[in-house]
Amino acid sequence: VGRTLARSGAPLRIGELATRTGTTPRTIRYYEEIGLLPGGDHERGKHRVYSDRDIERLRELTRLRDHLGLTLAELRALVEAEDARAALRERWHRTHDPVERRAIAREALRHLAVQLDLVRSRKAALAELERGFVAKRRQVQRILRELEAEAQV
Amino acid sequence: VGRTLARSGAPLRIGELATRTGTTPRTIRYYEEIGLLPGGDHERGKHRVYSDRDIERLRELTRLRDHLGLTLAELRALVEAEDARAALRERWHRTHDPVERRAIAREALRHLAVQLDLVRSRKAALAELERGFVAKRRQVQRILRELEAEAQV
DNA sequence: TTGCTCCTCACGTCACGTGAGGTGGC
DNA sequence: TTGCTCCTCACGTCACGTGAGGTGGC
């Protein structure tokens, strides 16, 4: 096994993390500043170092930001809820009490329902936009066909 | 026919336009300042007055801004293209040359295709997000059912 | 050692929000 | 006349972009 480019699991620097997530180093530092991302585990003045888990985390954040239009304050609230759920998963693994486990699972379902509602209402709005464009297009196409039929004669 | 609230066709002031389009007076003035909206036809210091056509125009802009995530610079480019197409429609009504009319219709189709591509790629991204949430939910639901079956025994 | 990427200020920008102080129309 | 909405500055804010000047690691 020789050298491999982009070896999975290898630590990343901020530039790599940025290109892999479609953002910029500035954005990453800003998110760290406002508490949306961990500090890449660095001392002041030294280079930040990230892991594969950070790639996933940042990708998730940018997706929610771009596709659901969440503000960074909303994202931060969401991340805090996420951390709370991570703590729940911890408890899940430590307990074997089925009553507690059911409560944890139901909590997870409620959270997923909220996310799904957001995604679906945005999708519905986009679908409406799409319908409008398609209707206009159909109308123009009909007119164009008529003009071309006329030209045939 | 007596007084009707919100009579269609009556001129609007900026506050009315704002509430009808889900924006704010400040946003409307800003859009005017950067050339995205006409000036409500007012002299300096006097009240701006808008028509029903302005409602539609602003709604269209906010939809494209919110759902497609366009910047105001992109919106302005789009508005300019829109104005160019309006000029084409003018020519359409003045000409009866079928060759010219076909050219105009084809131009309109190209423009609609660009818009549709944008909408659809955004919809696809949202659909992917949705699939992820649905898969997670299914998994949690399965676990929950198992726990409840256990409780039944 | 030479590039390249990284570091920390810090000011600039985009798209508005938010008063401050004053005028206009039902 | 009294409210209410409108007007124009003008500073503040959010989410970064963009140098300026300097240090770190393959």
Tab-separated table of C-alpha atoms (C1' of nucleotides) in Angstrom:
chain	number	residue	atom	x	y	z
A	1	VAL	CA	0.000	0.000	0.000
A	2	GLY	CA	1.769	3.118	-1.207
A	3	ARG	CA	0.881	6.761	-0.862
A	4	THR	CA	-2.693	7.584	-1.650
A	5	LEU	CA	-4.027	10.997	-2.417
A	6	ALA	CA	-6.770	12.165	-0.098
A	7	ARG	CA	-6.373	9.224	2.217
A	8	SER	CA	-9.541	8.791	4.193
A	9	GLY	CA	-9.034	9.471	7.856
A	10	ALA	CA	-5.966	11.656	7.394
A	11	PRO	CA	-6.158	15.005	9.191
A	12	LEU	CA	-7.077	18.010	7.070
A	13	ARG	CA	-5.992	21.608	7.130
A	14	ILE	CA	-8.452	24.443	6.730
A	15	GLY	CA	-7.947	24.857	2.980
A	16	GLU	CA	-8.659	21.184	2.323
A	17	LEU	CA	-11.754	21.281	4.506
A	18	ALA	CA	-12.931	24.368	2.633
A	19	THR	CA	-12.597	22.873	-0.851
A	20	ARG	CA	-14.159	19.596	0.242
A	21	THR	CA	-17.211	21.397	1.588
A	22	GLY	CA	-17.472	24.094	-1.047
A	23	THR	CA	-16.784	26.944	1.360
A	24	THR	CA	-13.781	29.155	2.185
A	25	PRO	CA	-11.283	29.298	5.051
A	26	ARG	CA	-12.781	32.637	6.052
A	27	THR	CA	-16.227	31.093	6.399
A	28	ILE	CA	-14.859	28.250	8.503
A	29	ARG	CA	-13.061	30.645	10.835
A	30	TYR	CA	-16.197	32.752	11.099
A	31	TYR	CA	-18.298	29.733	12.012
A	32	GLU	CA	-15.763	28.855	14.657
A	33	GLU	CA	-15.895	32.426	15.959
A	34	ILE	CA	-19.659	32.338	16.443
A	35	GLY	CA	-19.601	28.854	17.930
A	36	LEU	CA	-20.970	26.867	15.019
A	37	LEU	CA	-17.835	24.780	14.543
A	38	PRO	CA	-15.179	23.506	16.932
A	39	GLY	CA	-11.837	25.250	16.805
A	40	GLY	CA	-10.006	22.623	14.780
A	41	ASP	CA	-8.300	21.905	18.061
A	42	HIS	CA	-5.576	24.516	17.696
A	43	GLU	CA	-3.593	26.852	19.871
A	44	ARG	CA	-3.523	30.518	19.016
A	45	GLY	CA	-1.378	31.156	15.973
A	46	LYS	CA	-1.038	27.455	15.105
A	47	HIS	CA	-2.696	25.628	12.235
A	48	ARG	CA	-6.188	24.226	12.606
A	49	VAL	CA	-6.575	20.494	12.051
A	50	TYR	CA	-9.797	18.764	11.067
A	51	SER	CA	-11.051	15.198	10.673
A	52	ASP	CA	-13.459	13.424	8.358
A	53	ARG	CA	-16.190	13.955	10.910
A	54	ASP	CA	-15.757	17.716	10.515
A	55	ILE	CA	-16.279	17.395	6.752
A	56	GLU	CA	-19.646	15.751	7.321
A	57	ARG	CA	-20.632	18.248	9.967
A	58	LEU	CA	-19.814	21.272	7.850
A	59	ARG	CA	-21.482	19.788	4.756
A	60	GLU	CA	-24.636	19.261	6.759
A	61	LEU	CA	-24.542	22.877	7.943
A	62	THR	CA	-24.042	24.376	4.492
A	63	ARG	CA	-26.820	22.210	3.096
A	64	LEU	CA	-29.262	23.391	5.720
A	65	ARG	CA	-28.093	26.964	5.219
A	66	ASP	CA	-28.436	26.909	1.435
A	67	HIS	CA	-31.445	24.696	0.885
A	68	LEU	CA	-33.576	25.652	3.850
A	69	GLY	CA	-32.324	29.225	4.068
A	70	LEU	CA	-31.574	28.996	7.786
A	71	THR	CA	-29.727	31.853	9.461
A	72	LEU	CA	-26.570	31.031	11.388
A	73	ALA	CA	-28.450	31.670	14.643
A	74	GLU	CA	-31.011	29.063	13.619
A	75	LEU	CA	-28.242	26.692	12.643
A	76	ARG	CA	-26.635	27.156	16.022
A	77	ALA	CA	-29.896	26.316	17.771
A	78	LEU	CA	-30.144	23.256	15.583
A	79	VAL	CA	-26.601	22.215	16.413
A	80	GLU	CA	-27.362	22.545	20.111
A	81	ALA	CA	-30.417	20.332	19.677
A	82	GLU	CA	-28.189	17.941	17.753
A	83	ASP	CA	-25.735	17.848	20.650
A	84	ALA	CA	-28.613	17.161	23.020
A	85	ARG	CA	-29.615	14.244	20.830
A	86	ALA	CA	-26.040	12.984	20.785
A	87	ALA	CA	-26.189	12.971	24.578
A	88	LEU	CA	-29.414	10.981	24.299
A	89	ARG	CA	-27.696	8.452	22.059
A	90	GLU	CA	-25.005	8.159	24.701
A	91	ARG	CA	-27.649	7.358	27.285
A	92	TRP	CA	-29.185	4.922	24.808
A	93	HIS	CA	-25.954	2.939	24.715
A	94	ARG	CA	-25.534	2.978	28.460
A	95	THR	CA	-29.073	1.957	29.325
A	96	HIS	CA	-30.937	-1.205	28.539
A	97	ASP	CA	-34.184	-0.042	30.047
A	98	PRO	CA	-36.731	-0.390	27.210
A	99	VAL	CA	-38.946	2.360	28.654
A	100	GLU	CA	-36.110	4.860	28.479
A	101	ARG	CA	-35.089	3.615	25.054
A	102	ARG	CA	-38.583	4.146	23.697
A	103	ALA	CA	-38.624	7.699	25.049
A	104	ILE	CA	-35.325	8.417	23.301
A	105	ALA	CA	-36.562	6.971	20.002
A	106	ARG	CA	-39.760	9.032	20.170
A	107	GLU	CA	-37.745	12.180	20.798
A	108	ALA	CA	-35.647	11.421	17.721
A	109	LEU	CA	-38.802	10.978	15.662
A	110	ARG	CA	-40.189	14.330	16.761
A	111	HIS	CA	-36.984	16.058	15.736
A	112	LEU	CA	-36.970	14.365	12.342
A	113	ALA	CA	-40.586	15.386	11.791
A	114	VAL	CA	-39.685	19.060	12.279
A	115	GLN	CA	-36.832	18.841	9.773
A	116	LEU	CA	-38.994	17.021	7.253
A	117	ASP	CA	-41.744	19.631	7.499
A	118	LEU	CA	-39.255	22.368	6.701
A	119	VAL	CA	-37.840	20.515	3.717
A	120	ARG	CA	-41.246	19.671	2.341
A	121	SER	CA	-42.705	23.152	2.576
A	122	ARG	CA	-39.684	24.483	0.687
A	123	LYS	CA	-40.061	21.760	-1.905
A	124	ALA	CA	-43.735	22.632	-2.331
A	125	ALA	CA	-42.881	26.295	-2.917
A	126	LEU	CA	-40.330	25.297	-5.538
A	127	ALA	CA	-42.824	22.963	-7.192
A	128	GLU	CA	-45.250	25.877	-7.494
A	129	LEU	CA	-42.569	28.006	-9.121
A	130	GLU	CA	-41.833	25.139	-11.482
A	131	ARG	CA	-45.491	24.729	-12.428
A	132	GLY	CA	-45.666	28.394	-13.352
A	133	PHE	CA	-42.655	28.123	-15.641
A	134	VAL	CA	-43.907	24.921	-17.225
A	135	ALA	CA	-47.305	26.455	-17.950
A	136	LYS	CA	-45.684	29.470	-19.578
A	137	ARG	CA	-43.451	27.215	-21.619
A	138	ARG	CA	-46.355	25.104	-22.811
A	139	GLN	CA	-48.133	28.243	-23.953
A	140	VAL	CA	-45.134	29.510	-25.896
A	141	GLN	CA	-44.595	26.068	-27.414
A	142	ARG	CA	-48.172	25.953	-28.627
A	143	ILE	CA	-47.823	29.340	-30.272
A	144	LEU	CA	-44.536	28.295	-31.848
A	145	ARG	CA	-46.076	25.118	-33.267
A	146	GLU	CA	-48.893	27.124	-34.779
A	147	LEU	CA	-46.422	29.498	-36.395
A	148	GLU	CA	-44.464	26.598	-37.799
A	149	ALA	CA	-47.585	24.927	-39.147
A	150	GLU	CA	-48.425	28.209	-40.831
A	151	ALA	CA	-44.983	28.261	-42.398
A	152	GLN	CA	-45.526	24.757	-43.773
A	153	VAL	CA	-48.540	25.896	-45.775
B	1	VAL	CA	-71.433	49.007	-5.424
B	2	GLY	CA	-70.250	50.488	-2.112
B	3	ARG	CA	-66.796	50.786	-0.590
B	4	THR	CA	-64.708	47.669	-0.763
B	5	LEU	CA	-61.639	47.004	1.285
B	6	ALA	CA	-58.531	46.327	-0.772
B	7	ARG	CA	-60.212	47.270	-3.998
B	8	SER	CA	-58.304	45.751	-6.855
B	9	GLY	CA	-56.660	48.373	-9.016
B	10	ALA	CA	-56.554	51.071	-6.366
B	11	PRO	CA	-53.127	52.645	-5.887
B	12	LEU	CA	-51.070	51.404	-2.953
B	13	ARG	CA	-48.705	53.120	-0.591
B	14	ILE	CA	-45.410	51.547	0.381
B	15	GLY	CA	-46.695	49.953	3.598
B	16	GLU	CA	-49.521	48.195	1.782
B	17	LEU	CA	-47.177	46.954	-0.917
B	18	ALA	CA	-44.830	45.668	1.774
B	19	THR	CA	-47.469	43.662	3.658
B	20	ARG	CA	-48.934	42.293	0.434
B	21	THR	CA	-45.549	40.999	-0.661
B	22	GLY	CA	-44.243	39.902	2.706
B	23	THR	CA	-41.426	42.423	2.773
B	24	THR	CA	-40.774	45.780	4.477
B	25	PRO	CA	-40.803	49.414	3.329
B	26	ARG	CA	-37.065	49.531	3.902
B	27	THR	CA	-36.519	46.607	1.540
B	28	ILE	CA	-38.669	48.240	-1.137
B	29	ARG	CA	-36.771	51.521	-0.876
B	30	TYR	CA	-33.495	49.629	-1.018
B	31	TYR	CA	-34.568	47.783	-4.178
B	32	GLU	CA	-35.500	51.095	-5.695
B	33	GLU	CA	-32.109	52.510	-4.714
B	34	ILE	CA	-30.191	49.739	-6.493
B	35	GLY	CA	-32.454	49.844	-9.520
B	36	LEU	CA	-34.458	46.677	-8.960
B	37	LEU	CA	-37.800	48.443	-8.652
B	38	PRO	CA	-39.207	51.637	-10.188
B	39	GLY	CA	-39.458	54.624	-7.882
B	40	GLY	CA	-43.174	54.386	-7.206
B	41	ASP	CA	-43.329	57.394	-9.408
B	42	HIS	CA	-42.699	59.974	-6.701
B	43	GLU	CA	-40.969	63.281	-6.294
B	44	ARG	CA	-38.399	63.678	-3.563
B	45	GLY	CA	-40.059	63.841	-0.166
B	46	LYS	CA	-43.478	62.820	-1.470
B	47	HIS	CA	-45.207	59.486	-0.956
B	48	ARG	CA	-44.511	56.581	-3.290
B	49	VAL	CA	-47.508	55.139	-5.103
B	50	TYR	CA	-47.717	51.620	-6.499
B	51	SER	CA	-50.085	49.608	-8.659
B	52	ASP	CA	-51.210	45.996	-8.814
B	53	ARG	CA	-48.558	45.345	-11.395
B	54	ASP	CA	-45.917	46.304	-8.843
B	55	ILE	CA	-47.295	43.724	-6.415
B	56	GLU	CA	-46.802	40.988	-8.978
B	57	ARG	CA	-43.381	42.213	-9.918
B	58	LEU	CA	-42.112	42.358	-6.342
B	59	ARG	CA	-43.629	38.977	-5.471
B	60	GLU	CA	-41.814	37.460	-8.403
B	61	LEU	CA	-38.546	38.997	-7.230
B	62	THR	CA	-38.851	37.797	-3.640
B	63	ARG	CA	-39.755	34.320	-4.816
B	64	LEU	CA	-36.694	34.091	-6.998
B	65	ARG	CA	-34.570	35.546	-4.218
B	66	ASP	CA	-35.842	33.158	-1.554
B	67	HIS	CA	-36.375	29.940	-3.459
B	68	LEU	CA	-33.507	30.106	-5.903
B	69	GLY	CA	-31.170	32.014	-3.618
B	70	LEU	CA	-30.347	34.627	-6.242
B	71	THR	CA	-28.345	37.678	-5.216
B	72	LEU	CA	-29.794	41.092	-5.963
B	73	ALA	CA	-27.190	41.556	-8.685
B	74	GLU	CA	-28.419	38.357	-10.327
B	75	LEU	CA	-31.993	39.514	-9.928
B	76	ARG	CA	-31.148	42.775	-11.598
B	77	ALA	CA	-29.590	40.961	-14.549
B	78	LEU	CA	-32.745	38.884	-14.743
B	79	VAL	CA	-34.949	41.956	-14.654
B	80	GLU	CA	-32.951	43.486	-17.477
B	81	ALA	CA	-33.432	40.308	-19.509
B	82	GLU	CA	-37.101	40.504	-18.602
B	83	ASP	CA	-37.274	44.047	-19.895
B	84	ALA	CA	-35.572	42.960	-23.085
B	85	ARG	CA	-38.224	40.287	-23.471
B	86	ALA	CA	-40.958	42.828	-22.845
B	87	ALA	CA	-39.477	44.838	-25.703
B	88	LEU	CA	-39.627	41.677	-27.786
B	89	ARG	CA	-43.293	41.238	-26.919
B	90	GLU	CA	-43.834	44.813	-28.066
B	91	ARG	CA	-42.253	43.959	-31.378
B	92	TRP	CA	-44.372	40.807	-31.457
B	93	HIS	CA	-47.524	42.869	-31.330
B	94	ARG	CA	-46.320	45.334	-33.934
B	95	THR	CA	-45.090	42.774	-36.422
B	96	HIS	CA	-46.992	40.128	-38.310
B	97	ASP	CA	-43.946	38.650	-39.957
B	98	PRO	CA	-44.072	34.940	-38.978
B	99	VAL	CA	-40.294	34.601	-39.291
B	100	GLU	CA	-39.739	37.309	-36.716
B	101	ARG	CA	-42.485	35.916	-34.511
B	102	ARG	CA	-40.867	32.490	-34.491
B	103	ALA	CA	-37.532	34.019	-33.505
B	104	ILE	CA	-39.201	35.822	-30.602
B	105	ALA	CA	-40.962	32.661	-29.420
B	106	ARG	CA	-37.730	30.660	-29.558
B	107	GLU	CA	-35.971	33.327	-27.523
B	108	ALA	CA	-38.709	33.096	-24.900
B	109	LEU	CA	-38.305	29.314	-24.780
B	110	ARG	CA	-34.563	29.577	-24.204
B	111	HIS	CA	-35.124	31.933	-21.318
B	112	LEU	CA	-37.730	29.658	-19.734
B	113	ALA	CA	-35.381	26.699	-20.085
B	114	VAL	CA	-32.714	28.502	-18.056
B	115	GLN	CA	-35.197	29.318	-15.291
B	116	LEU	CA	-36.531	25.783	-15.233
B	117	ASP	CA	-33.043	24.303	-14.959
B	118	LEU	CA	-32.350	26.446	-11.919
B	119	VAL	CA	-35.610	25.485	-10.221
B	120	ARG	CA	-35.145	21.814	-10.937
B	121	SER	CA	-31.590	21.559	-9.698
B	122	ARG	CA	-32.687	23.178	-6.440
B	123	LYS	CA	-35.616	20.815	-6.185
B	124	ALA	CA	-33.301	17.857	-6.731
B	125	ALA	CA	-31.027	19.008	-3.922
B	126	LEU	CA	-34.016	19.345	-1.600
B	127	ALA	CA	-35.265	15.918	-2.613
B	128	GLU	CA	-31.897	14.454	-1.647
B	129	LEU	CA	-32.092	16.143	1.736
B	130	GLU	CA	-35.580	14.753	2.154
B	131	ARG	CA	-34.494	11.228	1.268
B	132	GLY	CA	-31.839	11.378	3.952
B	133	PHE	CA	-34.341	12.415	6.608
B	134	VAL	CA	-36.874	9.805	5.512
B	135	ALA	CA	-34.262	7.043	5.664
B	136	LYS	CA	-33.253	8.085	9.174
B	137	ARG	CA	-36.870	8.192	10.230
B	138	ARG	CA	-37.568	4.750	8.848
B	139	GLN	CA	-34.635	3.387	10.801
B	140	VAL	CA	-35.782	4.960	14.066
B	141	GLN	CA	-39.335	3.758	13.453
B	142	ARG	CA	-38.149	0.202	12.953
B	143	ILE	CA	-36.224	0.302	16.225
B	144	LEU	CA	-39.210	1.773	18.011
B	145	ARG	CA	-41.509	-0.957	16.700
B	146	GLU	CA	-39.106	-3.597	17.922
B	147	LEU	CA	-39.006	-2.021	21.358
B	148	GLU	CA	-42.766	-1.901	21.505
B	149	ALA	CA	-43.072	-5.522	20.396
B	150	GLU	CA	-40.661	-6.422	23.189
B	151	ALA	CA	-42.849	-4.562	25.639
B	152	GLN	CA	-45.854	-6.544	24.501
B	153	VAL	CA	-44.246	-9.852	25.510
C	1	DT	C1'	16.043	27.493	1.188
C	2	DT	C1'	11.963	28.158	-1.627
C	3	DG	C1'	6.910	28.026	-2.192
C	4	DC	C1'	2.752	27.288	-0.501
C	5	DT	C1'	-0.640	27.478	2.895
C	6	DC	C1'	-1.573	28.983	7.127
C	7	DC	C1'	-2.094	32.728	10.976
C	8	DT	C1'	-4.349	37.181	13.013
C	9	DC	C1'	-6.023	41.799	12.639
C	10	DA	C1'	-8.991	44.883	10.405
C	11	DC	C1'	-11.494	47.324	7.018
C	12	DG	C1'	-15.010	46.581	3.122
C	13	DT	C1'	-19.460	44.840	1.289
C	14	DC	C1'	-24.146	43.146	0.658
C	15	DA	C1'	-28.827	43.319	2.106
C	16	DC	C1'	-31.136	45.093	4.739
C	17	DG	C1'	-32.808	46.660	10.337
C	18	DT	C1'	-33.497	50.398	13.271
C	19	DG	C1'	-33.988	54.592	15.313
C	20	DA	C1'	-33.977	60.061	14.828
C	21	DG	C1'	-36.349	63.951	13.452
C	22	DG	C1'	-39.673	65.798	10.442
C	23	DT	C1'	-43.733	66.131	6.953
C	24	DG	C1'	-48.208	64.546	4.544
C	25	DG	C1'	-52.986	62.831	3.880
C	26	DC	C1'	-57.691	60.732	5.440
D	1	DT	C1'	-56.670	68.799	15.230
D	2	DT	C1'	-55.224	64.092	16.164
D	3	DG	C1'	-53.141	59.696	14.648
D	4	DC	C1'	-51.122	57.144	11.447
D	5	DT	C1'	-48.137	56.353	7.772
D	6	DC	C1'	-44.899	58.283	5.129
D	7	DC	C1'	-40.270	60.825	4.187
D	8	DT	C1'	-34.882	61.150	4.316
D	9	DC	C1'	-30.510	60.624	6.565
D	10	DA	C1'	-27.464	57.705	8.876
D	11	DC	C1'	-25.568	54.337	11.877
D	12	DG	C1'	-25.909	49.191	13.078
D	13	DT	C1'	-25.831	44.231	11.843
D	14	DC	C1'	-25.213	39.716	9.673
D	15	DA	C1'	-22.307	36.817	6.972
D	16	DC	C1'	-18.844	36.865	5.147
D	17	DG	C1'	-14.736	38.976	1.219
D	18	DT	C1'	-10.357	40.889	0.863
D	19	DG	C1'	-6.031	42.580	1.500
D	20	DA	C1'	-1.831	43.518	4.938
D	21	DG	C1'	1.913	41.736	7.220
D	22	DG	C1'	3.871	37.805	9.285
D	23	DT	C1'	4.802	32.709	10.570
D	24	DG	C1'	4.775	27.428	9.828
D	25	DG	C1'	5.448	22.837	7.659
D	26	DC	C1'	6.520	19.461	3.613
